[in-house]
C-alpha atoms as an extended CHARMM CRD file, in Angstrom:
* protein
*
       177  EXT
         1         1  UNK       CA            -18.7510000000      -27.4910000000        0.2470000000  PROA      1               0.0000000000
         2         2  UNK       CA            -16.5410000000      -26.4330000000        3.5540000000  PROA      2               0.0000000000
         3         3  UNK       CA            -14.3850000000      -24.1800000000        3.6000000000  PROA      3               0.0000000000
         4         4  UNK       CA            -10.9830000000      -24.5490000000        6.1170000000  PROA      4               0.0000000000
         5         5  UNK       CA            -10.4220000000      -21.4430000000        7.8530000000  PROA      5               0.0000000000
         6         6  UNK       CA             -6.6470000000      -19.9330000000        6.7380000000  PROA      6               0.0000000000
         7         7  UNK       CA             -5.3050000000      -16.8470000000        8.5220000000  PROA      7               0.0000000000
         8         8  UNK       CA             -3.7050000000      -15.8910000000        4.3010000000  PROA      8               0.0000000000
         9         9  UNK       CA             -7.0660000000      -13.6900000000        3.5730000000  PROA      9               0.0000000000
        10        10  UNK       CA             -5.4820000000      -10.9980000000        1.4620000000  PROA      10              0.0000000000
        11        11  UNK       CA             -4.0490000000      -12.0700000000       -1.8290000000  PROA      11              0.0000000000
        12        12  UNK       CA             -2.7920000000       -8.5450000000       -2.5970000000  PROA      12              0.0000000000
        13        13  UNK       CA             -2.2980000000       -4.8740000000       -2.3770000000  PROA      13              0.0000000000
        14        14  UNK       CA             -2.2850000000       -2.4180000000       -5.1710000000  PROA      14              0.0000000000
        15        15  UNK       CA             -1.8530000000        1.4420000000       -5.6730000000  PROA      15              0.0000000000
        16        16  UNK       CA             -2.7600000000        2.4830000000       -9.5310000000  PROA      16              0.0000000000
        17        17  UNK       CA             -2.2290000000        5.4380000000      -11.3040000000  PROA      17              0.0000000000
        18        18  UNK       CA             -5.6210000000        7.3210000000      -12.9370000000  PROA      18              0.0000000000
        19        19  UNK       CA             -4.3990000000        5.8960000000      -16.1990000000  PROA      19              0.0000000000
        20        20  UNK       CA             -4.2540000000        2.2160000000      -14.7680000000  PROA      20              0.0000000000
        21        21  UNK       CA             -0.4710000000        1.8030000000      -14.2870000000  PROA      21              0.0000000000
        22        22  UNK       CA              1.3150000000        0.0210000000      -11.5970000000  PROA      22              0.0000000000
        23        23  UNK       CA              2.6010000000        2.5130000000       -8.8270000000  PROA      23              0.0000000000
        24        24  UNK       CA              2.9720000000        0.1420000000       -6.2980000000  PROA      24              0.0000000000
        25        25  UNK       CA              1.7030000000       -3.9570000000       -6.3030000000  PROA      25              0.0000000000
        26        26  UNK       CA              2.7340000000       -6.5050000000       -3.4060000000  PROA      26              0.0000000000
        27        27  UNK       CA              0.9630000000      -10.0510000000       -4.2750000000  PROA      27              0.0000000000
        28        28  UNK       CA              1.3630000000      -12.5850000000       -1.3710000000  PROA      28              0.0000000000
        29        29  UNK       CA             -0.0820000000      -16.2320000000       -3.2130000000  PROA      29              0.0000000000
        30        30  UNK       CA              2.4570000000      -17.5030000000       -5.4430000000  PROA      30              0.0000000000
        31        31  UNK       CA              0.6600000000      -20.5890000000       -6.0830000000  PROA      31              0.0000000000
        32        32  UNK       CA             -2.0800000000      -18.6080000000       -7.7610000000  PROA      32              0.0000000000
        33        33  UNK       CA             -1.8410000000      -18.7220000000      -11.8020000000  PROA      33              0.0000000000
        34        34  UNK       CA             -3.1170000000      -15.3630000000      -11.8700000000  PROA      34              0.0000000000
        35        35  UNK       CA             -0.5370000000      -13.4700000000       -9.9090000000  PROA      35              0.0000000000
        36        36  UNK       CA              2.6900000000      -16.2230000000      -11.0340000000  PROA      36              0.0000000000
        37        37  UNK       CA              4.5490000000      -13.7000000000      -13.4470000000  PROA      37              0.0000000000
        38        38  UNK       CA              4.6610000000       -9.8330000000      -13.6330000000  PROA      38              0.0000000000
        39        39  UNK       CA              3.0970000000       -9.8500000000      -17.2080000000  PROA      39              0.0000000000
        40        40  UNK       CA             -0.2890000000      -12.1440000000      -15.3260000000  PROA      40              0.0000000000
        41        41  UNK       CA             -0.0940000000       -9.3530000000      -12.8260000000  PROA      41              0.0000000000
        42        42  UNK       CA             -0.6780000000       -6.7590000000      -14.8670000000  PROA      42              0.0000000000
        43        43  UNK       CA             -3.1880000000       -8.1810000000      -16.9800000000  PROA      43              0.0000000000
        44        44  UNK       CA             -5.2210000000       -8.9140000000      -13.7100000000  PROA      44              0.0000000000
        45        45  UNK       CA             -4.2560000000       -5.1360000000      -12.6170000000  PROA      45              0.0000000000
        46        46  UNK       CA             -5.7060000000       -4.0330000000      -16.4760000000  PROA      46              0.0000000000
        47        47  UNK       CA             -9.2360000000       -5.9230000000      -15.8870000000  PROA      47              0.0000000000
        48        48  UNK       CA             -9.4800000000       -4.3660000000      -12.3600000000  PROA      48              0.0000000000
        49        49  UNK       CA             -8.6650000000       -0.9830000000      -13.4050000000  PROA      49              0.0000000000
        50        50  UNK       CA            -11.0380000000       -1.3760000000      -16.0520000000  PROA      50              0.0000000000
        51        51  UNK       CA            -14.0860000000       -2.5750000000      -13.8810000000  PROA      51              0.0000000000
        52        52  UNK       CA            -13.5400000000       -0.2840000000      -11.1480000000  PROA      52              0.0000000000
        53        53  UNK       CA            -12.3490000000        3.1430000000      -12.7550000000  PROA      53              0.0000000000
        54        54  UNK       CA            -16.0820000000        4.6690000000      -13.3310000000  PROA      54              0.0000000000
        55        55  UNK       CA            -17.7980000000        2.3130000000      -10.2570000000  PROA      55              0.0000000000
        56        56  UNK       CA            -19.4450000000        4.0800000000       -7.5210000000  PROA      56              0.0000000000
        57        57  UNK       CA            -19.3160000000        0.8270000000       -5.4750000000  PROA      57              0.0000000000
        58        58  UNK       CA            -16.4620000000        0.0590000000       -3.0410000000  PROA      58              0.0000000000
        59        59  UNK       CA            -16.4170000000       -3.9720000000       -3.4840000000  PROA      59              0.0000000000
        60        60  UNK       CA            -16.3200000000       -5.8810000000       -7.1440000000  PROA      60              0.0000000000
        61        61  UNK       CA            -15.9640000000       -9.4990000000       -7.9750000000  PROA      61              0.0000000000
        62        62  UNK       CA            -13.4630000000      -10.0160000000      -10.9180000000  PROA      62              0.0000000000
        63        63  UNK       CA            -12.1640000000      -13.3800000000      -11.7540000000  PROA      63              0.0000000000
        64        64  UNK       CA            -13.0700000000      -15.3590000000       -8.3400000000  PROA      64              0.0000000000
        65        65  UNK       CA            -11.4320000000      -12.5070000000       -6.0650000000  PROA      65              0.0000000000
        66        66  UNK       CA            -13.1380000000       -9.7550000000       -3.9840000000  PROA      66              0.0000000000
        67        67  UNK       CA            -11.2060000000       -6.9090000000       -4.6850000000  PROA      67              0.0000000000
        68        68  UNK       CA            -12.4290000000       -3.5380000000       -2.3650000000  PROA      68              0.0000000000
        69        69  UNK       CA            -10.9630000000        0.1410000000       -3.5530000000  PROA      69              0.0000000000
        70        70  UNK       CA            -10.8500000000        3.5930000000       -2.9670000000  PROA      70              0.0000000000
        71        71  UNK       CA             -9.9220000000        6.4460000000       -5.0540000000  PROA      71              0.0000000000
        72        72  UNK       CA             -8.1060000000        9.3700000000       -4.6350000000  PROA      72              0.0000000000
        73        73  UNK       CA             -7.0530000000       12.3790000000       -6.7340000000  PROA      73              0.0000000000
        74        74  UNK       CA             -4.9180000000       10.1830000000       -8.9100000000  PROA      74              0.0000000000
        75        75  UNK       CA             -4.7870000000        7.0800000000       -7.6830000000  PROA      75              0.0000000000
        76        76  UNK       CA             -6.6260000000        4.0020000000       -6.4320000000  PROA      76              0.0000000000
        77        77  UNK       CA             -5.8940000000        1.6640000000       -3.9900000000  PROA      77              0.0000000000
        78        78  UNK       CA             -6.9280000000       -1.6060000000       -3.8630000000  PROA      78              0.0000000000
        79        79  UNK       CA             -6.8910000000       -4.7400000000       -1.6660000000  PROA      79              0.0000000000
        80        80  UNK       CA             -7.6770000000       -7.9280000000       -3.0640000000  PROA      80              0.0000000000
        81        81  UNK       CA             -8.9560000000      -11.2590000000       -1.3550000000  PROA      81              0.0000000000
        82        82  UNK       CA            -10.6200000000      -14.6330000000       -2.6080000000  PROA      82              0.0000000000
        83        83  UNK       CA            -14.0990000000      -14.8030000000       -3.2120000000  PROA      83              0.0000000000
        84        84  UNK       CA            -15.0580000000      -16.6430000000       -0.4390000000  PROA      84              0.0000000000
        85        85  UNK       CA            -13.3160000000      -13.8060000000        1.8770000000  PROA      85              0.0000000000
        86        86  UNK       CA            -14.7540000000      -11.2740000000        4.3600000000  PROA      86              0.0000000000
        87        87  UNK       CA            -15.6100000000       -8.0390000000        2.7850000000  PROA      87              0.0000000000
        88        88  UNK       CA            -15.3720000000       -6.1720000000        6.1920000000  PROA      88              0.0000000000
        89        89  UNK       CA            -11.7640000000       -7.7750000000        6.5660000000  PROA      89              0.0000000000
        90        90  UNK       CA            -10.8160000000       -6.4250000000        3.1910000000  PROA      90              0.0000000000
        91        91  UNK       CA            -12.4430000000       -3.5800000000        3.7530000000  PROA      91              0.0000000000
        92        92  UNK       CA            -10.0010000000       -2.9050000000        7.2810000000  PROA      92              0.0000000000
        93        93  UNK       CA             -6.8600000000       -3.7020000000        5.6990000000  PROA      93              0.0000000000
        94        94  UNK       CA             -8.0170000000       -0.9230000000        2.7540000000  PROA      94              0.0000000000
        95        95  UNK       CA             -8.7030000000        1.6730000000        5.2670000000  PROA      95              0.0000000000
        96        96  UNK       CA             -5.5300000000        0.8910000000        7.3830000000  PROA      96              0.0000000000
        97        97  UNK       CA             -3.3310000000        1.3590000000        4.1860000000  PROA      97              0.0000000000
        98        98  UNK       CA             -5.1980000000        4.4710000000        3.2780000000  PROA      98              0.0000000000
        99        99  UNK       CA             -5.0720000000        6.3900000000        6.2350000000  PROA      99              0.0000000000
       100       100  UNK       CA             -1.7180000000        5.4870000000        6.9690000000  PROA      100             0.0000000000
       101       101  UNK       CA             -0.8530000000        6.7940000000        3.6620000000  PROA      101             0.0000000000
       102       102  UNK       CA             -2.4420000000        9.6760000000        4.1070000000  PROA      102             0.0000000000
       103       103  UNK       CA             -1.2160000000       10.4560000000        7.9120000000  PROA      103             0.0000000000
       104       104  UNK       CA              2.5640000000        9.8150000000        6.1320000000  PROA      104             0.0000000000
       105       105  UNK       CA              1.5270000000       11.7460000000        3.1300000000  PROA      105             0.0000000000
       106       106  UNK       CA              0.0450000000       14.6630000000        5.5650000000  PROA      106             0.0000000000
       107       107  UNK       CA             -3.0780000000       14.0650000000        3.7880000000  PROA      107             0.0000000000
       108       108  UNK       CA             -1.0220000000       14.8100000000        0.3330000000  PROA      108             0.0000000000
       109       109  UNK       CA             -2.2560000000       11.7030000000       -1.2720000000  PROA      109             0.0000000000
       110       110  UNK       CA             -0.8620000000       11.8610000000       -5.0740000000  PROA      110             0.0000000000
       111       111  UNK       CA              0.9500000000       10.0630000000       -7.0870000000  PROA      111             0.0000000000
       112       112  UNK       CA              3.9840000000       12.4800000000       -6.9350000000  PROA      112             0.0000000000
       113       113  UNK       CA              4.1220000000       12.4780000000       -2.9790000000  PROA      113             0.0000000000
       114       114  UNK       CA              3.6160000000        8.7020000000       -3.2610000000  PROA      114             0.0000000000
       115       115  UNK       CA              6.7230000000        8.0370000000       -5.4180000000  PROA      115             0.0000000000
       116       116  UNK       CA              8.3980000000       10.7380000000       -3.2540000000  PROA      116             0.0000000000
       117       117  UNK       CA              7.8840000000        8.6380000000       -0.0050000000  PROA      117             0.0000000000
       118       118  UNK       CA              7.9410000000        4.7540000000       -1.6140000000  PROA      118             0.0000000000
       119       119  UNK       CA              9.8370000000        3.6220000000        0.8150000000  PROA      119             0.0000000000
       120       120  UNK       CA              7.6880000000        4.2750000000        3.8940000000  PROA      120             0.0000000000
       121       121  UNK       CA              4.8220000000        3.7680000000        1.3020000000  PROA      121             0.0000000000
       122       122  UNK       CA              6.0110000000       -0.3150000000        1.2000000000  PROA      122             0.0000000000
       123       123  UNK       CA              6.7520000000       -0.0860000000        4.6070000000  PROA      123             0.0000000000
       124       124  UNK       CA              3.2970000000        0.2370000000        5.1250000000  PROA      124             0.0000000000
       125       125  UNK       CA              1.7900000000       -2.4530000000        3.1290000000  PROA      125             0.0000000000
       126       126  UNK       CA              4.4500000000       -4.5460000000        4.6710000000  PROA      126             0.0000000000
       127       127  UNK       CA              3.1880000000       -3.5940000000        8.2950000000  PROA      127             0.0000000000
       128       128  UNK       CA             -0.1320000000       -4.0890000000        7.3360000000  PROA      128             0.0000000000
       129       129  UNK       CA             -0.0040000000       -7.1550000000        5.8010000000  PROA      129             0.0000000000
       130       130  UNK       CA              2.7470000000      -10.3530000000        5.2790000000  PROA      130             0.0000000000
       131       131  UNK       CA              2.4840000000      -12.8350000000        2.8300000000  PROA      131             0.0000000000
       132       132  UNK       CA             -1.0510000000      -12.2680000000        2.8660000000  PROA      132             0.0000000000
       133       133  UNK       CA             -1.5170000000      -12.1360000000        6.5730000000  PROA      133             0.0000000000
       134       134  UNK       CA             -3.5320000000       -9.3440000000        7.9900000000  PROA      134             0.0000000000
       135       135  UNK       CA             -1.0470000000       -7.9290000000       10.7240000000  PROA      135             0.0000000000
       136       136  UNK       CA             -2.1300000000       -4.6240000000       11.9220000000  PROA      136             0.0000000000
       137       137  UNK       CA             -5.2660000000       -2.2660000000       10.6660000000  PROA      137             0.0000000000
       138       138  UNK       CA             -4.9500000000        0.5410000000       13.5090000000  PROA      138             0.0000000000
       139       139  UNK       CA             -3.1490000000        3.3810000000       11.1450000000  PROA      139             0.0000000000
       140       140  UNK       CA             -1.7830000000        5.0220000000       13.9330000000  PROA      140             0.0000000000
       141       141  UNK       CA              0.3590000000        1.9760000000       15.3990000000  PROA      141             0.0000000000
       142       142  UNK       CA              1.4010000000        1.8250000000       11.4450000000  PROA      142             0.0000000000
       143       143  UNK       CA              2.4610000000        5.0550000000       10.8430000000  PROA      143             0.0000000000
       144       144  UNK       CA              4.6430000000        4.8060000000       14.5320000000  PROA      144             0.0000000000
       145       145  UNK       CA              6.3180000000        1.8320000000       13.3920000000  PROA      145             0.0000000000
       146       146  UNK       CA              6.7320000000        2.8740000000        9.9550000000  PROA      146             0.0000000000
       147       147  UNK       CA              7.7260000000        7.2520000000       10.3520000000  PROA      147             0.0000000000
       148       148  UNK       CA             11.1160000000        6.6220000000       13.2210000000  PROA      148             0.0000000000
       149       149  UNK       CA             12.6930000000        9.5310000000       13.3090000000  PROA      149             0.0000000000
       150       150  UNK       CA             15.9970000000        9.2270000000       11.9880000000  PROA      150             0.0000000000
       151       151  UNK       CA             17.9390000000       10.8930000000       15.0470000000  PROA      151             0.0000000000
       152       152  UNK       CA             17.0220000000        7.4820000000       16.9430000000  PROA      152             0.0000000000
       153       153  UNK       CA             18.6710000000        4.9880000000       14.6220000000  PROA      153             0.0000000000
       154       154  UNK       CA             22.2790000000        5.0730000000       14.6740000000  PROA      154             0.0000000000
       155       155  UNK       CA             24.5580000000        6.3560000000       11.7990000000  PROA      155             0.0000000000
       156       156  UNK       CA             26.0930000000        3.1220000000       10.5980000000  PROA      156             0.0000000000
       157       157  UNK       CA             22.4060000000        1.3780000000       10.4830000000  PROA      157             0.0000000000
       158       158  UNK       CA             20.7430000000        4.2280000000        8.6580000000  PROA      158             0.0000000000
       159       159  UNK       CA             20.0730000000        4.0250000000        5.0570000000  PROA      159             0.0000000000
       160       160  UNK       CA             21.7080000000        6.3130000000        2.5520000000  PROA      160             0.0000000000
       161       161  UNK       CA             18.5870000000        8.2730000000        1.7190000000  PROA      161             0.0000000000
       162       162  UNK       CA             18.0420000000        8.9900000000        5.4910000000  PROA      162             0.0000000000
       163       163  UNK       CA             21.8460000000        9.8900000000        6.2380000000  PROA      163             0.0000000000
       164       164  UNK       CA             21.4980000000       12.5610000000        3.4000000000  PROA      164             0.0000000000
       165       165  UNK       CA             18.5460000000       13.7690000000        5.0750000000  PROA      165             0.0000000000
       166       166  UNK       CA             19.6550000000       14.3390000000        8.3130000000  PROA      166             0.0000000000
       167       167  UNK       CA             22.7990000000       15.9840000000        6.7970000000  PROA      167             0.0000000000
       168       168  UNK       CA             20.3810000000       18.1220000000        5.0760000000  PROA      168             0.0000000000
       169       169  UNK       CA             17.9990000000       18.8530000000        8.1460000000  PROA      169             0.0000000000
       170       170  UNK       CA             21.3570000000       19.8400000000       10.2270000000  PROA      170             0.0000000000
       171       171  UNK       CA             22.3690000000       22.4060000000        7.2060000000  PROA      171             0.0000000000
       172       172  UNK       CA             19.1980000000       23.7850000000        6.8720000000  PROA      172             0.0000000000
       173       173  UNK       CA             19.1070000000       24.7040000000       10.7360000000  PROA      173             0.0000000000
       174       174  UNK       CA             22.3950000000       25.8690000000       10.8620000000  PROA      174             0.0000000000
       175       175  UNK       CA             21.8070000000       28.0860000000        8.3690000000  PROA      175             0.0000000000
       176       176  UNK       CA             19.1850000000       29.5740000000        9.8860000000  PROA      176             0.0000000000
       177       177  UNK       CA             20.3400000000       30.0410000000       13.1820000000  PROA      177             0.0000000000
């Protein structure tokens, strides 16, 4: 049996709580019964959860996929390919998300910090990967592309969030001065 080489080698991207929940899920094969609705999603999350929450091992096979985690003080990340896929690769994309959450997070990775910052948090997995093609692992090119500082966008381009922060940022220093 031959496989055809595809550039789509990760399937998906997951950040779970310590109890198993969905914090943040990006899947990128729609054809794929086992990702096609939200409820198949989180079964598939459940099973994971389940065989990786007490593992000491970075890499488990679950249902035909290759899934490679990491765990952190409350959560775990995860990065999930077919079985026939490059640990190594999976293994790269894992450590680009981590780190680059972390280097965002200044090394606060929790699940607070990570709902605080969701936005830069999917920015990530969206610079890292697109529909399931690996597009960056260097963190540091990441987290430039991801953290702009808000002073170089211009006002009518800038989200709401960020023009609230840089309103607050200018109070807070005139305040002090």
């Amino acid at each position: 049996m031959s496989f055809l080489p595809n550039l789509c080698t990760v399937k998906g991207i997951c950040i779970l709580d310590n109890d198993g929940k969905r914090v943040v899920s990006k899947y990128y094969d729609s054809n794929d019964d086992t990702f096609a609705t939200v409820k198949d999603q989180k079964a598939f999350e459940s099973k994971v959860f389940k065989s990786t929450e007490k593992s000491s091992s970075e890499i488990v096979a679950i249902n035909n996929y290759t899934v490679v985690f990491r765990s952190n003080v409350d959560l775990f990340f995860y990065v999930i390919g077919d079985s026939n896929e490059n640990e190594l690769m999976l293994l790269s994309v894992l450590n680009a998300l981590y780190e680059s959450v972390s280097m965002i997070l200044r090394k606060n990775v929790e699940k607070r910090t990570v709902f605080d910052q969701m936005d830069s948090i999917l920015l990530i997995c969206d610079e890292v990967v697109d529909r399931g093609i690996i597009l960056e692992s260097d963190p540091n090119n990441i987290v430039n592309r991801v953290h702009v500082k808000t002073e170089d966008i211009p006002l009518s381009e800038q989200t709401v969030t960020q023009v609230f922060q840089s309103a607050k940022e200018s109070l807070k220093w005139s305040l002090l001065r």
